[in-house]
Amino acid sequence: MQNIRTDLAVEAHELSRKQAKDAAEIDGVISEVEKMGDITVTRVEITNENGSEKLGKAKGTYVTIDAPDLKYSLETYEQTCVIIAEEIRNLAKINNDTLTLVVGLGNREITPDALGSSVVSKLLVTHHIKQQRDSDILGDNISGVCALAPGVLGTTGIETADIIKAVSEKVKPHLIIAVDALAAASVERVSNTIQISDAGIQPGAGVGNNREGLNEETTGTKVIAIGVPTVIDAATISKVKIPDEMTPLMVTTNDIDLVIERAAKTVANGINLALHHGITLRDVESYIG
Amino acid sequence: MQNIRTDLAVEAHELSRKQAKDAAEIDGVISEVEKMGDITVTRVEITNENGSEKLGKAKGTYVTIDAPDLKYSLETYEQTCVIIAEEIRNLAKINNDTLTLVVGLGNREITPDALGSSVVSKLLVTHHIKQQRDSDILGDNISGVCALAPGVLGTTGIETADIIKAVSEKVKPHLIIAVDALAAASVERVSNTIQISDAGIQPGAGVGNNREGLNEETTGTKVIAIGVPTVIDAATISKVKIPDEMTPLMVTTNDIDLVIERAAKTVANGINLALHHGITLRDVESYIG
Amino acid sequence: MQNIRTDLAVEAHELSRKQAKDAAEIDGVISEVEKMGDITVTRVEITNENGSEKLGKAKGTYVTIDAPDLKYSLETYEQTCVIIAEEIRNLAKINNDTLTLVVGLGNREITPDALGSSVVSKLLVTHHIKQQRDSDILGDNISGVCALAPGVLGTTGIETADIIKAVSEKVKPHLIIAVDALAAASVERVSNTIQISDAGIQPGAGVGNNREGLNEETTGTKVIAIGVPTVIDAATISKVKIPDEMTPLMVTTNDIDLVIERAAKTVANGINLALHHGITLRDVESYIG
Amino acid sequence: MQNIRTDLAVEAHELSRKQAKDAAEIDGVISEVEKMGDITVTRVEITNENGSEKLGKAKGTYVTIDAPDLKYSLETYEQTCVIIAEEIRNLAKINNDTLTLVVGLGNREITPDALGSSVVSKLLVTHHIKQQRDSDILGDNISGVCALAPGVLGTTGIETADIIKAVSEKVKPHLIIAVDALAAASVERVSNTIQISDAGIQPGAGVGNNREGLNEETTGTKVIAIGVPTVIDAATISKVKIPDEMTPLMVTTNDIDLVIERAAKTVANGINLALHHGITLRDVESYIG
């Protein structure tokens, strides 16, 4: 995979098979595809070290939801929210007593890296209400949710993983969901694809470039990572050598602001539906914000 | 002080003296005024329980910098940055080895409450660079700075003081500087006044409305609070009773976005000069951002 | 109406009746109220000079839609969009061949004044597509729409009415719809009320403070004005005299950014439904933006 | 120049010479280079049809200011403002009675295309003040300036050139300055380079993609175009074929928001100094905004 950078397991799998001369199978990687109308759900499971090494990804399950019409169709948007909710609930048990900490990674000042903080701003946060005596107002099937968009190392001076671990030790959630912008290899996938994984976030992955991993091992808590590719690394497609000392270049589309807004809304409402089984998408959208 | 809400000790002192029929002195409050051109620096010291009760503020030193020309004059801006730096250094020893955690309080989505997060985005953050082996590039008289804008309870679900304490326990700073938007009683003070205090931030103070205090007692670390009034509480000036169940009203000016930008730049560069004795205002402004 | 400033005819009518000791009627003003669930539609018609003088508004029809649940309920939002569309179509004939110029007044840099430009950014603009040969792609019942958010005198140096007249002379629309933020007298109406009028926009009305009127007389084109109150003038509620030389104060709520977003979406989609009879609210919302 | 897209005459000249096997000269193109410390000023004059065809640019003068340190150094920023002012005054006579209309082209919603509207928001606009009787407050050597950021065809439905011509006919300026974001061929030039030209803006140039030209011929008024490259067209550097039906891809850096802010400030203050000979850079920066 020389020079081709992708955070998507499904793309790493395709590239790996190509390099292996279209080998039908790679040992340690199981893949299945499900079509749901225009939406394609691919589940890649990396089961051993060989698979992990070949794909350059940690062991675990990677669910990829490809929804090419996400930016044109409300049906696709609504269906995608529901699929995200189901896939999260496949990866983690969630009930009334679950406390989830959602962390939005990335730099909110940089549009294609702002996905994580944008998702966090659209969540139905309930932890502080559930802690009050009169929290019955929330009704059944509303789990505890708290959220944080800590920023990036360059603006905080603190490793993002350290901030999350510190807050996690204080709040003691049962589940961490970490949302980040990703880089894809394929132009077609930018902002239409959602990857959900229980393998955590690896060092150096994502635009946010966290240097330490965020996973069950490092945090002591189950971690689900959700990512949306918002850029292609320029090195992936460039025919000219880009000077190393330069600010990294990113390839992006000119409607990226709007596209990220919809992708963030999709991921946020997928998470809202997963964590609060007692509400509908329409309930969530009734409240401004 | 019925119905008049102010976060400024200098205003609380004036109001308290008025109520005491212009008593020359209130026991437990020492006040001195220094004129520096168009800028007035007032130091109010609350030395005992009586003073604390009368002014409704914790014991400690409150320095108020009134700079009416802040939004029209670069001279005033530059002079104010230097005064802020000096006052911070009066309240805390800072040298090359000091590590400071600056926290920007408030809700970045609400313009008059965004002061804290805006200040944080303009800081010269150095902690991660100082931790690297080749940190000599920073030169002398650059202390360690890390920064966080954690958001507010309503959007995180976590008490802001808890987030700060958690991160502080991990990072172990020698000093915490907490920046927040304040409410003033006087229209003339909005956005022209900077209050610097070693008394910490009290529960319920500020627009951000933190429910637990942030001070040396609660954090185990010296806390300097810096605030700028950006609103007047509508209840302070209203002749009609405002329904309790309403979203709180704020009185603000229509140039508030620009005014907060300059106030944030002033506070941020005051902090930058205080913590990095080796650089000039011009150095700081050379870097974009 | 000393000291009480309102841009809403319905409030001016109430105040005028109060001053006339609750006179049942004011000569030259006809008013009717219609309840539609939680939404109240009031139609005030000013029919002669006496009515115009007493209310301080130009002759014409003023429809006020009060939708107190606008920010909590999608049903209210959807119903309000439909009512806006109907009221626009009551005031102006619109068919496939109509060309409408929508102008968003106000200063986009100042949150409570940004309503007009925000509405413009959410419109289904079609004029340039209809002018192309293959414009059949738009289908039936899509009228021609162009839009402009010209800014305010202080940032352009040009009277806003002059910019609109210049562009109108070039584009030659059959209808101008002018959208602006308004000031209300009542706290409860902020951001929940939409006023639609065929009387145009008067000099000095609105936050944007256009100095020349915008109406059929000054533009040669029918003008429908749509406004939403986003502020209360501080002078209206203040018990203290505010110095004249000060930047004008506005009373606003701390969720104003989100509230204006929903109000702008409601007005924009009301206009979209009025001008494009061939589409549904769901169609409009399918496209990002 | 197959597949290589650039809006910079200086790059077109380099490419054209390369294609002509490094011919020393191209008929109809005169070029001179001036070094001023770290800043390089290149003047390319296209004098005949051959030059125009070879470079794919209209006849006229193109001044390119390359300031590689623009984003790190206040000295470079200040020097660049002064050079821009001088070059504008070389291309157009400006005195106390001159009225200039500055138009900011491009889409303010798309970061790399927002340069034009950002510049407009930083101008010292004076036309409305000069028209008042008491305009002596402005003092000498302040010329008349009005400004407009009309938006793009896709959001207005109106050809941008038509809006500008309409307003220009109403306001009757002596000079139009049109500011736009450009595409460069070279990564190193992004956001460090300012091009100033009296050749106007050509159809299809710039990110904003105006379909009709904006020049002395089409407007009846002298037009100076000022542009800063903020993107590289992805087709220029891509080794893979990008599907035609896709949203155009742009290559950009991840600090583009900050970089455009400084470039916009540089261009705006260059224009301010050119048009208002009576003020200094420090005067301009004293006012907030």
CSV table of C-alpha atoms in Angstrom, one decimal, chain B residues 3 71-72 109-112 187-188 207 232 234-240 242-243 246-258, chain C residues 3 71-72 109-112 187-188 207 232 234-240 242-243 246-258:
chain,number,residue,atom,x,y,z
B,3,ASN,CA,-32.0,42.6,41.6
B,71,LYS,CA,-12.0,49.0,20.8
B,72,TYR,CA,-10.8,52.1,19.1
B,109,GLU,CA,-21.9,28.6,20.5
B,110,ILE,CA,-23.3,31.7,22.2
B,111,THR,CA,-21.5,34.8,21.2
B,112,PRO,CA,-21.4,36.7,24.5
B,187,VAL,CA,-23.6,49.5,30.5
B,188,GLU,CA,-20.3,51.4,30.1
B,207,VAL,CA,-22.6,33.5,32.1
B,232,ILE,CA,-25.8,43.0,31.4
B,234,ALA,CA,-31.8,42.0,31.6
B,235,ALA,CA,-33.2,41.8,35.2
B,236,THR,CA,-30.7,44.4,36.2
B,237,ILE,CA,-32.1,47.1,33.9
B,238,SER,CA,-35.6,45.9,33.2
B,239,LYS,CA,-38.6,47.9,34.4
B,240,VAL,CA,-40.9,45.0,33.5
B,242,ILE,CA,-39.4,39.0,33.2
B,243,PRO,CA,-41.2,35.7,33.4
B,246,MET,CA,-38.3,32.2,30.1
B,247,THR,CA,-34.9,31.7,28.5
B,248,PRO,CA,-32.7,34.2,30.3
B,249,LEU,CA,-32.5,37.5,28.5
B,250,MET,CA,-29.2,39.4,28.1
B,251,VAL,CA,-28.6,42.9,27.1
B,252,THR,CA,-25.8,43.3,24.6
B,253,THR,CA,-24.6,45.6,21.9
B,254,ASN,CA,-24.9,45.0,18.2
B,255,ASP,CA,-21.2,45.0,17.7
B,256,ILE,CA,-20.7,42.3,20.3
B,257,ASP,CA,-19.0,39.8,17.9
B,258,LEU,CA,-16.3,42.3,17.0
C,3,ASN,CA,-40.2,54.9,24.1
C,71,LYS,CA,-38.4,26.0,18.6
C,72,TYR,CA,-39.6,22.8,20.2
C,109,GLU,CA,-21.9,39.6,11.0
C,110,ILE,CA,-24.4,40.5,13.8
C,111,THR,CA,-26.3,37.4,15.0
C,112,PRO,CA,-29.7,38.9,15.6
C,187,VAL,CA,-40.3,39.4,25.1
C,188,GLU,CA,-42.6,36.5,24.4
C,207,VAL,CA,-32.5,46.3,12.9
C,232,ILE,CA,-36.2,44.0,21.9
C,234,ALA,CA,-33.2,48.0,25.3
C,235,ALA,CA,-34.8,51.4,25.5
C,236,THR,CA,-38.2,49.6,25.5
C,237,ILE,CA,-37.6,47.8,28.7
C,238,SER,CA,-34.9,49.8,30.5
C,239,LYS,CA,-35.6,51.6,33.7
C,240,VAL,CA,-32.4,53.5,33.4
C,242,ILE,CA,-29.2,54.7,28.2
C,243,PRO,CA,-26.7,57.3,27.1
C,246,MET,CA,-23.6,54.5,23.2
C,247,THR,CA,-23.7,51.7,20.7
C,248,PRO,CA,-27.4,50.6,20.7
C,249,LEU,CA,-28.2,48.0,23.2
C,250,MET,CA,-30.3,45.0,22.3
C,251,VAL,CA,-32.1,42.6,24.6
C,252,THR,CA,-31.7,39.1,23.3
C,253,THR,CA,-31.8,35.5,24.6
C,254,ASN,CA,-28.7,33.3,25.0
C,255,ASP,CA,-30.0,30.7,22.6
C,256,ILE,CA,-30.4,33.4,19.9
C,257,ASP,CA,-28.0,31.7,17.4
C,258,LEU,CA,-30.1,28.5,17.3
